[in-house]
Structures are given as structure tokens and as C-alpha cells.
PDB file of C-alpha atoms in Angstrom:
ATOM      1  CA  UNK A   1     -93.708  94.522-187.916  1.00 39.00           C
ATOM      2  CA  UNK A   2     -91.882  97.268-188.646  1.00 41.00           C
ATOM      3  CA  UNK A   3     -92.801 101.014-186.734  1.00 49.00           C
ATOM      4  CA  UNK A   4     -94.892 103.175-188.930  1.00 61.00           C
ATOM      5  CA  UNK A   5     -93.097 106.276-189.434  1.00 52.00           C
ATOM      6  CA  UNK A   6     -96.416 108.449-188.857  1.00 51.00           C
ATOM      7  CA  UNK A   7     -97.309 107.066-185.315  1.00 51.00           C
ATOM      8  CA  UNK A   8     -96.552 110.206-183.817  1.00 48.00           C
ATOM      9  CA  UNK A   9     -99.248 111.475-185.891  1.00 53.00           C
ATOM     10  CA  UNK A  10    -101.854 108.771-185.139  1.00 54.00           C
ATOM     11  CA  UNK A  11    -101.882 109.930-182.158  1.00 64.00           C
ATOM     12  CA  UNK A  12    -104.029 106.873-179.861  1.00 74.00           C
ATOM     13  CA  UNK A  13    -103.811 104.646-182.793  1.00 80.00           C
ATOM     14  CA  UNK A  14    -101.830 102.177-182.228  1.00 83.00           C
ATOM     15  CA  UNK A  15    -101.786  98.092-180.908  1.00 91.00           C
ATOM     16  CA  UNK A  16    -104.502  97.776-178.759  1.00 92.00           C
ATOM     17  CA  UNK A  17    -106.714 100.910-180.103  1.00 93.00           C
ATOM     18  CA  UNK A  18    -110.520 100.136-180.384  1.00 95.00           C
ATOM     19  CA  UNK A  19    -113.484 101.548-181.601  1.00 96.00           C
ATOM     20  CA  UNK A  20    -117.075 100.500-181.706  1.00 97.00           C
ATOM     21  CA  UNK A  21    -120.580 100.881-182.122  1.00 98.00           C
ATOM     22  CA  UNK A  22    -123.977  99.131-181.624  1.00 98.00           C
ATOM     23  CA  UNK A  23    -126.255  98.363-184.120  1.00 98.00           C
ATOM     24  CA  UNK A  24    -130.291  96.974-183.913  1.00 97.00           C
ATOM     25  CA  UNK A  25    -131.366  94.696-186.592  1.00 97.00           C
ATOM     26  CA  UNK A  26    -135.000  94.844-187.881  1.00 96.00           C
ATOM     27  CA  UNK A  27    -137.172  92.691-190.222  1.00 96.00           C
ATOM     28  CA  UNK A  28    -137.383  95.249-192.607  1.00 96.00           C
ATOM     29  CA  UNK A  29    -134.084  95.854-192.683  1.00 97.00           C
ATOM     30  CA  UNK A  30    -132.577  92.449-193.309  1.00 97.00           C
ATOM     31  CA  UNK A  31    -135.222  91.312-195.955  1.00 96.00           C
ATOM     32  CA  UNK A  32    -134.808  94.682-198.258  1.00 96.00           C
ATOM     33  CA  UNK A  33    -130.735  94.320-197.392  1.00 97.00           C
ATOM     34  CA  UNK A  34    -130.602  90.558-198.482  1.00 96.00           C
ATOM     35  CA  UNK A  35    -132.444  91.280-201.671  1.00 94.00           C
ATOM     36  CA  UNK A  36    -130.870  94.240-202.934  1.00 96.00           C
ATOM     37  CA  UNK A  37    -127.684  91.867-202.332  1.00 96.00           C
ATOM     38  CA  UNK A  38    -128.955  89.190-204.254  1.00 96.00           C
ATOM     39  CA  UNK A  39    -129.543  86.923-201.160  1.00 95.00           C
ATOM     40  CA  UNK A  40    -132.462  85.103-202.419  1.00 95.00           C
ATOM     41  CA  UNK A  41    -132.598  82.726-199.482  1.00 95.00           C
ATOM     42  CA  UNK A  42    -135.905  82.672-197.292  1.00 96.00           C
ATOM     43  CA  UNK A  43    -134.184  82.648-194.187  1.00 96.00           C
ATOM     44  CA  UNK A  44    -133.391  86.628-194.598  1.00 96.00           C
ATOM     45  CA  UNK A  45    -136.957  87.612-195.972  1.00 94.00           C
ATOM     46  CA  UNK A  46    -139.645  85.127-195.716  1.00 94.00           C
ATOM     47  CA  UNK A  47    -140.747  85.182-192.475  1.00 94.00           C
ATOM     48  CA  UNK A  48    -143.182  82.557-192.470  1.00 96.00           C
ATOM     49  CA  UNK A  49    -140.353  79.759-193.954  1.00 97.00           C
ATOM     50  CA  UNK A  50    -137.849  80.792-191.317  1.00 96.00           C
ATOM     51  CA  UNK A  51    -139.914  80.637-188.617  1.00 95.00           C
ATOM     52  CA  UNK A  52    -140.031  76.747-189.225  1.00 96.00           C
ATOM     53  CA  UNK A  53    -136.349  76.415-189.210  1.00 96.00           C
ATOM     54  CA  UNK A  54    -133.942  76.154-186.456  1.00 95.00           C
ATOM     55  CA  UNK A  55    -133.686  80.072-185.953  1.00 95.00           C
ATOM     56  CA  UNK A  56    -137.303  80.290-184.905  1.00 95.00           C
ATOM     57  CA  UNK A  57    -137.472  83.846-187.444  1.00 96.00           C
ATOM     58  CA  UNK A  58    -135.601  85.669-189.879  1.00 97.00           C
ATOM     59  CA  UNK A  59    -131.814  86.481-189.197  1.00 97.00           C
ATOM     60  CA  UNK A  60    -129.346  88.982-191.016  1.00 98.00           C
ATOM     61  CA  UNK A  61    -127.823  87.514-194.245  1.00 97.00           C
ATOM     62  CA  UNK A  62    -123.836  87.150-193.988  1.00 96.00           C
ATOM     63  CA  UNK A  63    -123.137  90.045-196.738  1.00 96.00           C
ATOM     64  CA  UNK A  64    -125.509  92.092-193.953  1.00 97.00           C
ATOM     65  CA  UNK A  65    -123.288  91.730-191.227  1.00 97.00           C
ATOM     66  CA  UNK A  66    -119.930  91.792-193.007  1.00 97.00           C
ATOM     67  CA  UNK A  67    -120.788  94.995-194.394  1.00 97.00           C
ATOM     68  CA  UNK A  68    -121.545  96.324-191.478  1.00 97.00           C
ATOM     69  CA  UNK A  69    -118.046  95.419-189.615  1.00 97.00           C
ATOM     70  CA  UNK A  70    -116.526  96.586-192.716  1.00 96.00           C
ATOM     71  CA  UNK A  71    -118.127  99.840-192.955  1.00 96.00           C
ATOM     72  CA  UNK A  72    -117.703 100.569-189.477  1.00 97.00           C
ATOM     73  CA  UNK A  73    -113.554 100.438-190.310  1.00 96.00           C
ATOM     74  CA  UNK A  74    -114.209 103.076-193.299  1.00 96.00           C
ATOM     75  CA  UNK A  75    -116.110 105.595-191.451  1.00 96.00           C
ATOM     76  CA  UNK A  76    -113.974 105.381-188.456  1.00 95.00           C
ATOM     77  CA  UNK A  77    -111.074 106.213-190.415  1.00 93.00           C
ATOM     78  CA  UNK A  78    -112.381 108.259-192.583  1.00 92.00           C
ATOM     79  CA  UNK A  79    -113.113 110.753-189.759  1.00 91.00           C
ATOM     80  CA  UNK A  80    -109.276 110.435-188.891  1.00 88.00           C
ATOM     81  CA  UNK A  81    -107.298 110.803-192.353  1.00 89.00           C
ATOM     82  CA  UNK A  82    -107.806 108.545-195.368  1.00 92.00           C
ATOM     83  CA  UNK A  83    -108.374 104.791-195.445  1.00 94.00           C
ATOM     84  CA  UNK A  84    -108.376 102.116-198.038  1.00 94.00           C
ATOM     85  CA  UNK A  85    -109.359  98.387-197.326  1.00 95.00           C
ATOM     86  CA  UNK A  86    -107.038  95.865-198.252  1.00 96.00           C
ATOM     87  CA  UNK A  87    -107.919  92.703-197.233  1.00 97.00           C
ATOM     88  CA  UNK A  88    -111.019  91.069-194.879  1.00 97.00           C
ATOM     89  CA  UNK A  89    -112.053  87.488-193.839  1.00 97.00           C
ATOM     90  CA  UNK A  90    -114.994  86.573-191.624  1.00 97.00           C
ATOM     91  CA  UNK A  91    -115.973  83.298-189.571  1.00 98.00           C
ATOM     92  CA  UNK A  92    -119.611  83.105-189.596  1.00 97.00           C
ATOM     93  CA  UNK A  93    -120.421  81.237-186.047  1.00 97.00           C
ATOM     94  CA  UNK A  94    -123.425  82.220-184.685  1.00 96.00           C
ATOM     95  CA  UNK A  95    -126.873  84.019-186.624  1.00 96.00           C
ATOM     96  CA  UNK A  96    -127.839  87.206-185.931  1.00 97.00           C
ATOM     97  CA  UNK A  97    -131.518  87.495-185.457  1.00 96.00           C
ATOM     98  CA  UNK A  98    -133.362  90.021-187.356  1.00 95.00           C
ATOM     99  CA  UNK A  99    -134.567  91.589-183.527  1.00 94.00           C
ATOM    100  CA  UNK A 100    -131.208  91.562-182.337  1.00 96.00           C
ATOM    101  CA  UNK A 101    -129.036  94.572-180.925  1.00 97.00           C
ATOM    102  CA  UNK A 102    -125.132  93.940-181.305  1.00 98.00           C
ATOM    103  CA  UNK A 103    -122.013  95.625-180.768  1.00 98.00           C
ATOM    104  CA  UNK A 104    -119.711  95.894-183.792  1.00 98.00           C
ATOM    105  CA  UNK A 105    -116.178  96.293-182.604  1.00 98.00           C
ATOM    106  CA  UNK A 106    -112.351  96.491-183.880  1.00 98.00           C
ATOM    107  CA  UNK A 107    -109.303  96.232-182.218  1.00 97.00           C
ATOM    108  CA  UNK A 108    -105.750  97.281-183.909  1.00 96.00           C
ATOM    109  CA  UNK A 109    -103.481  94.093-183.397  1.00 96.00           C
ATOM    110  CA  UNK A 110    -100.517  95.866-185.378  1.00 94.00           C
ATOM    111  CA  UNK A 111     -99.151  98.836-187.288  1.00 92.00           C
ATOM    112  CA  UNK A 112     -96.482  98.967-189.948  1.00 91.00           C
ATOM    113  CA  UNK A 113     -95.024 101.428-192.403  1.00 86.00           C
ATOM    114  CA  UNK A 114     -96.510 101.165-195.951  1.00 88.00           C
ATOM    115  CA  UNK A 115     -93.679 101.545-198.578  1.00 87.00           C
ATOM    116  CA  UNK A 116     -95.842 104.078-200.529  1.00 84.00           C
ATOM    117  CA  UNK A 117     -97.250 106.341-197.288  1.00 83.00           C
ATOM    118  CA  UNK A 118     -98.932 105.967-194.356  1.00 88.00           C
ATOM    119  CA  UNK A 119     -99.830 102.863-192.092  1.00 91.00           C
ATOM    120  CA  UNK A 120    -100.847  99.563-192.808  1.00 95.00           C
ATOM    121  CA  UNK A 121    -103.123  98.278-189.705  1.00 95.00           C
ATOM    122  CA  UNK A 122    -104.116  94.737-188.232  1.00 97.00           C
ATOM    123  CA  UNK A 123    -107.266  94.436-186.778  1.00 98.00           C
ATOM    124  CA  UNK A 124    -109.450  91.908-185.362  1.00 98.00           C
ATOM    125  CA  UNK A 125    -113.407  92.503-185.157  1.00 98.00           C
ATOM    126  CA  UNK A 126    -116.320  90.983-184.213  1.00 98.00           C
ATOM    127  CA  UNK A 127    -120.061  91.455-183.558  1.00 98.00           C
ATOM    128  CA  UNK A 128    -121.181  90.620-180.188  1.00 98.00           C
ATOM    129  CA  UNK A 129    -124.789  90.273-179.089  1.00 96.00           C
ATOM    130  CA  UNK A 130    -126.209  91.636-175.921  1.00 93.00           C
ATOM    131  CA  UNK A 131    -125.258  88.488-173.512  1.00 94.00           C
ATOM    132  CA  UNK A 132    -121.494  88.860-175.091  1.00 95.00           C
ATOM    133  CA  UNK A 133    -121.487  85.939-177.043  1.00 96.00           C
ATOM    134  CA  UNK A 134    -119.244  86.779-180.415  1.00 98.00           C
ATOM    135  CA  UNK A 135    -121.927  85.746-183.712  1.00 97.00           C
ATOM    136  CA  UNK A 136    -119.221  87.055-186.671  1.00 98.00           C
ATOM    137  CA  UNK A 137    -115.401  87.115-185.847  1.00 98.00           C
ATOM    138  CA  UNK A 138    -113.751  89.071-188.639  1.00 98.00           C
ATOM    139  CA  UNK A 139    -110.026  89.948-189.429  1.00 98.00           C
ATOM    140  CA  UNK A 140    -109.258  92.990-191.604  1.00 97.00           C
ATOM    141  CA  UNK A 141    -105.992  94.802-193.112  1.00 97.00           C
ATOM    142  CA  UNK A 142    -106.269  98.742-193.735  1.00 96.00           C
ATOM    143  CA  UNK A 143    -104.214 101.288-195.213  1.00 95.00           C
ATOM    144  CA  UNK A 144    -104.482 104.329-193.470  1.00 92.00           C
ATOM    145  CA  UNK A 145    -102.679 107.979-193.464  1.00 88.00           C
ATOM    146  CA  UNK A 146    -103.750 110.036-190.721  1.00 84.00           C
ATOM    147  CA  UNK A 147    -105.136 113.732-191.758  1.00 81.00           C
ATOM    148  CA  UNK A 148    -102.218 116.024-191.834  1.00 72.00           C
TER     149      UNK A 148
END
């Protein structure tokens, strides 16, 4: 990809920049979250039902965790210049339990110029739980343009 004319600006953001930061997951939180998303399904709020599934208990509904790895990019940047998301995609491989502490991390894979301003970035995310084992791998495109 082509250099973005306002590295100099971004400073330590660049390939290979990261940023983080751990969430916990609670009952209460993933049932009200599902339904105000319009998750209906009893997996994310009806504790008794999901406890006589695979999962054992309740576990965070998909638009839950996306959100999260998705806000996480907007308030990172946000804090740095301006930000716009362009594009996401998520693999769903593992649930996340409605107990469970993670770690919701990005990575910049690559920077170019944006025709218009500023930096178009590549990054690759994921939430990890506490034994390291990746439950959402996510992908996500950003416009950025660092604060003058």
C-alpha cells in the first residue's frame, strides 16, 4: 500500500501498532444488551434454557461482542484525531460466557494515504479469554486523521 502522507504525524501508529483493553462479562449485562439489540434468543437471557445447552449458562450474543471490538477502534482513535469506520467482518469461533473476562485487542496490519485526507488503516482484532484462546477474530478498515 501506498505511504500515508501524515505518518510523521501518527507518530507510533503504524504496521504493527496495538492497543487493547480487557473487558468482564456479566449476566446482567448480556441479557439487557441482547434485548435492547433485538436478540431474542434464550441463550443470551434465559438462564434456566441455556443452562441445558452445550454452554452450561448464558454467553454474550454476537452483536455484544462485535460491538465491543468495534467500539474499542472508535474510542481509541478518537482520543488520537478523528476516525470513521469503513468496513468490519467477524468469525464467530468460540462463545463468550456471560462470567468471562477477555482481552479485546487490535493490531494495525497496514497504512495508506486516503485520496480525500488522512490514513486509511488495516487492522486485525480479536477477543481473547483468560487461557489465550481467541473466541471472535475480527478484521476492520478505518479512516483516520491524526489531531493536528
Amino acid at each position: 500500500m501506498a505511504e500515508c502522507e501524515a505518518a510523521a504525524a501518527l507518530g507510533p501508529v503504524g504496521p504493527g501498532y496495538r492497543f487493547s483493553r480487557p473487558h468482564t462479562f456479566d449476566e446482567a449485562q448480556v441479557r439487557a444488551f441482547a434485548l435492547a439489540a433485538g436478540d431474542e434468543n434464550p441463550l443470551h437471557h434465559d438462564a434456566a434454557f441455556a443452562q441445558g445447552t452445550r454452554f452450561g449458562g448464558l454467553i454474550a450474543s454476537a452483536t455484544h461482542t462485535t460491538s465491543l471490538l468495534m467500539g474499542l477502534t472508535a474510542s481509541h482513535f478518537a482520543t488520537k484525531g478523528k476516525v470513521l469506520g469503513m468496513n468490519f467482518s467477524v468469525d464467530l469461533l468460540r462463545p463468550v460466557r456471560a462470567s468471562e473476562t477477555v482481552l479485546i485487542e487490535w493490531r494495525v496490519t497496514s497504512m495508506a494515504a486516503h485520496s480525500k485526507g488522512g490514513c486509511v488503516l488495516e487492522l486485525q482484532g480479536a477477543i481473547k479469554s483468560a487461557d489465550d484462546r481467541t473466541s471472535v477474530l475480527a478484521q476492520g478498515t478505518v479512516l483516520f486523521t491524526p489531531a493536528s
